[in-house]
PDB file of C-alpha atoms and ligand atoms in Angstrom:
ATOM      1  CA  MET A   1    -111.069  13.174  43.682  1.00 74.00           C
ATOM      2  CA  PHE A   2    -107.599  13.331  44.734  1.00 74.00           C
ATOM      3  CA  PRO A   3    -107.746   9.633  46.274  1.00 74.00           C
ATOM      4  CA  ASN A   4    -104.209   9.300  46.754  1.00 81.00           C
ATOM      5  CA  LEU A   5    -104.943  12.388  49.800  1.00 84.00           C
ATOM      6  CA  LYS A   6    -106.591   9.745  51.418  1.00 86.00           C
ATOM      7  CA  GLY A   7    -105.899  10.531  55.096  1.00 88.00           C
ATOM      8  CA  LYS A   8    -104.576  14.069  54.584  1.00 92.00           C
ATOM      9  CA  ARG A   9    -106.344  17.180  55.864  1.00 94.00           C
ATOM     10  CA  LEU A  10    -106.057  18.179  51.880  1.00 94.00           C
ATOM     11  CA  TYR A  11    -108.027  14.861  50.978  1.00 95.00           C
ATOM     12  CA  SER A  12    -111.146  15.903  53.463  1.00 95.00           C
ATOM     13  CA  ILE A  13    -110.965  19.759  52.358  1.00 95.00           C
ATOM     14  CA  LEU A  14    -111.664  19.053  48.344  1.00 94.00           C
ATOM     15  CA  ASN A  15    -113.912  17.114  48.990  1.00 94.00           C
ATOM     16  CA  SER A  16    -115.737  18.433  51.522  1.00 95.00           C
ATOM     17  CA  LYS A  17    -115.530  14.809  53.359  1.00 95.00           C
ATOM     18  CA  CYS A  18    -115.613  14.309  57.447  1.00 96.00           C
ATOM     19  CA  PRO A  19    -112.166  15.089  59.185  1.00 96.00           C
ATOM     20  CA  ARG A  20    -111.945  11.943  60.602  1.00 95.00           C
ATOM     21  CA  CYS A  21    -112.961   9.630  58.821  1.00 94.00           C
ATOM     22  CA  HIS A  22    -112.939  11.323  55.079  1.00 94.00           C
ATOM     23  CA  GLU A  23    -115.757   8.834  54.098  1.00 94.00           C
ATOM     24  CA  GLY A  24    -119.088  10.417  54.732  1.00 95.00           C
ATOM     25  CA  ASP A  25    -120.198  13.922  53.189  1.00 96.00           C
ATOM     26  CA  PHE A  26    -120.103  17.191  54.824  1.00 96.00           C
ATOM     27  CA  HIS A  27    -122.561  19.501  52.910  1.00 96.00           C
ATOM     28  CA  LEU A  28    -125.841  18.262  52.110  1.00 94.00           C
ATOM     29  CA  THR A  29    -125.410  18.619  48.566  1.00 92.00           C
ATOM     30  CA  LYS A  30    -122.787  18.396  46.285  1.00 91.00           C
ATOM     31  CA  LYS A  31    -123.649  21.443  44.037  1.00 92.00           C
ATOM     32  CA  THR A  32    -122.297  24.382  45.139  1.00 90.00           C
ATOM     33  CA  TYR A  33    -124.589  26.783  42.900  1.00 92.00           C
ATOM     34  CA  ASP A  34    -127.474  25.412  44.631  1.00 91.00           C
ATOM     35  CA  LEU A  35    -128.359  28.727  45.905  1.00 90.00           C
ATOM     36  CA  LYS A  36    -131.029  27.285  48.628  1.00 91.00           C
ATOM     37  CA  ASN A  37    -128.760  24.759  49.494  1.00 90.00           C
ATOM     38  CA  PHE A  38    -125.328  25.099  49.745  1.00 90.00           C
ATOM     39  CA  GLY A  39    -124.673  26.239  53.119  1.00 91.00           C
ATOM     40  CA  LYS A  40    -126.515  23.328  54.700  1.00 94.00           C
ATOM     41  CA  ASN A  41    -124.643  20.477  56.229  1.00 94.00           C
ATOM     42  CA  HIS A  42    -125.375  17.251  57.324  1.00 95.00           C
ATOM     43  CA  GLU A  43    -125.506  17.055  61.715  1.00 96.00           C
ATOM     44  CA  ARG A  44    -123.049  13.488  61.998  1.00 96.00           C
ATOM     45  CA  CYS A  45    -121.030  11.613  59.550  1.00 96.00           C
ATOM     46  CA  SER A  46    -122.637   8.893  58.309  1.00 95.00           C
ATOM     47  CA  GLU A  47    -120.544   6.610  58.117  1.00 94.00           C
ATOM     48  CA  CYS A  48    -118.424   7.321  61.395  1.00 94.00           C
ATOM     49  CA  ASP A  49    -120.899   9.542  63.821  1.00 94.00           C
ATOM     50  CA  TYR A  50    -118.665  12.387  64.452  1.00 94.00           C
ATOM     51  CA  ARG A  51    -120.977  15.477  64.928  1.00 96.00           C
ATOM     52  CA  PHE A  52    -119.449  18.392  62.750  1.00 96.00           C
ATOM     53  CA  GLU A  53    -120.104  21.492  65.107  1.00 95.00           C
ATOM     54  CA  LYS A  54    -118.649  20.785  67.993  1.00 93.00           C
ATOM     55  CA  GLU A  55    -120.573  23.101  70.150  1.00 94.00           C
ATOM     56  CA  PRO A  56    -122.788  25.846  69.589  1.00 95.00           C
ATOM     57  CA  GLY A  57    -121.814  28.798  67.278  1.00 95.00           C
ATOM     58  CA  PHE A  58    -118.544  26.365  66.383  1.00 96.00           C
ATOM     59  CA  PHE A  59    -118.548  27.761  62.636  1.00 96.00           C
ATOM     60  CA  TYR A  60    -118.777  31.489  63.235  1.00 97.00           C
ATOM     61  CA  GLY A  61    -115.063  31.068  63.548  1.00 96.00           C
ATOM     62  CA  ALA A  62    -114.781  29.807  59.909  1.00 97.00           C
ATOM     63  CA  MET A  63    -115.746  33.458  59.140  1.00 97.00           C
ATOM     64  CA  TYR A  64    -111.589  34.632  59.928  1.00 97.00           C
ATOM     65  CA  VAL A  65    -110.988  31.545  57.425  1.00 98.00           C
ATOM     66  CA  SER A  66    -113.538  33.246  54.906  1.00 97.00           C
ATOM     67  CA  TYR A  67    -111.651  36.362  55.353  1.00 98.00           C
ATOM     68  CA  GLY A  68    -108.949  34.772  54.368  1.00 98.00           C
ATOM     69  CA  LEU A  69    -109.874  33.217  51.275  1.00 97.00           C
ATOM     70  CA  SER A  70    -111.895  36.656  50.364  1.00 97.00           C
ATOM     71  CA  ILE A  71    -108.594  38.493  50.641  1.00 98.00           C
ATOM     72  CA  ALA A  72    -106.738  36.094  48.820  1.00 97.00           C
ATOM     73  CA  VAL A  73    -109.008  36.378  45.655  1.00 97.00           C
ATOM     74  CA  SER A  74    -109.146  39.864  45.793  1.00 97.00           C
ATOM     75  CA  VAL A  75    -104.866  39.561  45.398  1.00 98.00           C
ATOM     76  CA  ALA A  76    -105.592  37.238  42.895  1.00 97.00           C
ATOM     77  CA  VAL A  77    -108.035  38.746  40.811  1.00 97.00           C
ATOM     78  CA  GLY A  78    -105.901  42.257  41.311  1.00 97.00           C
ATOM     79  CA  VAL A  79    -103.181  40.318  40.380  1.00 97.00           C
ATOM     80  CA  ALA A  80    -104.775  39.624  37.049  1.00 97.00           C
ATOM     81  CA  ILE A  81    -105.626  42.717  35.984  1.00 96.00           C
ATOM     82  CA  LEU A  82    -102.922  44.209  36.715  1.00 96.00           C
ATOM     83  CA  VAL A  83    -101.040  41.774  34.549  1.00 97.00           C
ATOM     84  CA  LEU A  84    -103.564  41.483  32.394  1.00 96.00           C
ATOM     85  CA  TYR A  85    -105.132  45.654  31.432  1.00 94.00           C
ATOM     86  CA  PRO A  86    -102.242  47.306  32.636  1.00 93.00           C
ATOM     87  CA  SER A  87    -103.840  50.340  32.064  1.00 94.00           C
ATOM     88  CA  ALA A  88    -107.446  49.613  33.777  1.00 94.00           C
ATOM     89  CA  SER A  89    -108.844  52.148  36.318  1.00 96.00           C
ATOM     90  CA  TYR A  90    -109.416  51.631  39.757  1.00 95.00           C
ATOM     91  CA  LYS A  91    -113.166  51.346  38.628  1.00 97.00           C
ATOM     92  CA  VAL A  92    -112.086  47.861  36.892  1.00 96.00           C
ATOM     93  CA  TYR A  93    -110.449  46.550  39.861  1.00 96.00           C
ATOM     94  CA  LEU A  94    -112.934  47.667  42.615  1.00 97.00           C
ATOM     95  CA  ALA A  95    -115.891  46.122  40.556  1.00 97.00           C
ATOM     96  CA  ALA A  96    -113.451  42.911  39.510  1.00 97.00           C
ATOM     97  CA  ILE A  97    -112.413  42.107  43.199  1.00 97.00           C
ATOM     98  CA  LEU A  98    -115.940  42.345  44.310  1.00 97.00           C
ATOM     99  CA  GLY A  99    -117.890  41.182  41.512  1.00 97.00           C
ATOM    100  CA  GLY A 100    -114.797  38.114  42.475  1.00 97.00           C
ATOM    101  CA  ILE A 101    -115.645  38.051  46.172  1.00 97.00           C
ATOM    102  CA  VAL A 102    -119.446  37.727  45.997  1.00 97.00           C
ATOM    103  CA  GLY A 103    -119.605  35.113  43.187  1.00 97.00           C
ATOM    104  CA  LEU A 104    -117.320  32.669  44.844  1.00 96.00           C
ATOM    105  CA  MET A 105    -118.872  33.140  48.111  1.00 96.00           C
ATOM    106  CA  PRO A 106    -121.106  29.940  48.104  1.00 96.00           C
ATOM    107  CA  VAL A 107    -117.730  28.487  47.308  1.00 96.00           C
ATOM    108  CA  THR A 108    -115.146  30.480  50.117  1.00 97.00           C
ATOM    109  CA  PHE A 109    -118.111  29.585  52.479  1.00 96.00           C
ATOM    110  CA  ARG A 110    -118.189  26.252  52.145  1.00 96.00           C
ATOM    111  CA  LEU A 111    -114.281  25.635  51.751  1.00 97.00           C
ATOM    112  CA  SER A 112    -114.215  27.925  54.892  1.00 97.00           C
ATOM    113  CA  ARG A 113    -116.300  25.549  57.389  1.00 97.00           C
ATOM    114  CA  VAL A 114    -113.663  22.087  56.053  1.00 97.00           C
ATOM    115  CA  ILE A 115    -111.371  24.061  56.511  1.00 97.00           C
ATOM    116  CA  TRP A 116    -112.539  25.352  60.305  1.00 97.00           C
ATOM    117  CA  MET A 117    -113.086  21.663  61.017  1.00 96.00           C
ATOM    118  CA  ASN A 118    -109.624  20.437  59.810  1.00 96.00           C
ATOM    119  CA  LEU A 119    -108.085  22.164  61.990  1.00 96.00           C
ATOM    120  CA  PHE A 120    -109.158  21.032  65.243  1.00 95.00           C
ATOM    121  CA  GLN A 121    -109.571  17.610  63.907  1.00 95.00           C
ATOM    122  CA  HIS A 122    -107.046  15.120  62.224  1.00 92.00           C
ATOM    123  CA  PHE A 123    -107.906  12.430  60.486  1.00 94.00           C
ATOM    124  CA  ASP A 124    -108.317   9.039  62.410  1.00 92.00           C
ATOM    125  CA  ALA A 125    -107.794   5.152  60.452  1.00 89.00           C
ATOM    126  CA  ASN A 126    -110.470   3.932  62.999  1.00 89.00           C
ATOM    127  CA  ALA A 127    -112.641   5.844  63.275  1.00 85.00           C
ATOM    128  CA  LEU A 128    -114.786   3.753  60.946  1.00 85.00           C
ATOM    129  CA  GLN A 129    -114.156   0.589  63.290  1.00 81.00           C
ATOM    130  CA  ASN A 130    -114.712   2.414  66.271  1.00 67.00           C
ATOM    131  CA  LYS A 131    -118.378   3.314  64.365  1.00 67.00           C
ATOM    132  CA  SER A 132    -120.482   2.518  68.059  1.00 57.00           C
ATOM    133  CA  ASP A 133    -117.657   5.614  69.813  1.00 53.00           C
ATOM    134  CA  LYS A 134    -119.992   8.355  69.898  1.00 53.00           C
ATOM    135  CA  THR A 135    -117.385  10.931  71.122  1.00 52.00           C
ATOM    136  CA  ILE A 136    -117.119  14.167  69.686  1.00 53.00           C
TER     137      ILE A 136
HETATM  138 ZN1   ZN B   1    -116.632  10.630  59.396  1.00 84.09          ZN
END
């Protein structure tokens, strides 16, 4: 998906690929709504051996990204209700926004981790050539 973006962070984020080589998969499963496994990820990249979790607790920082994504979902749902049903009560807004946040939770969880990793690692075109280099 999105092959013309290869080399850009957006490619890694949208495809859940390794932020360094853009080849290896980050998540164990491609099924976002596999509720048993959606939060599990590989420890290292299968292609370039990049360690995804740079230090213990590294992905706690992804909560900031997840918070931002949840706010974006809330605003989008709120605006959609405002446009489609202008006379809706606050209960409709509340239910729809909560439904949107909870319903999209697996998506925001996975996306926030990949975005967080991409904040600290950029694409390295030579990563696959230096496979023996096992630095972080
Ligand atoms: Zn990699």
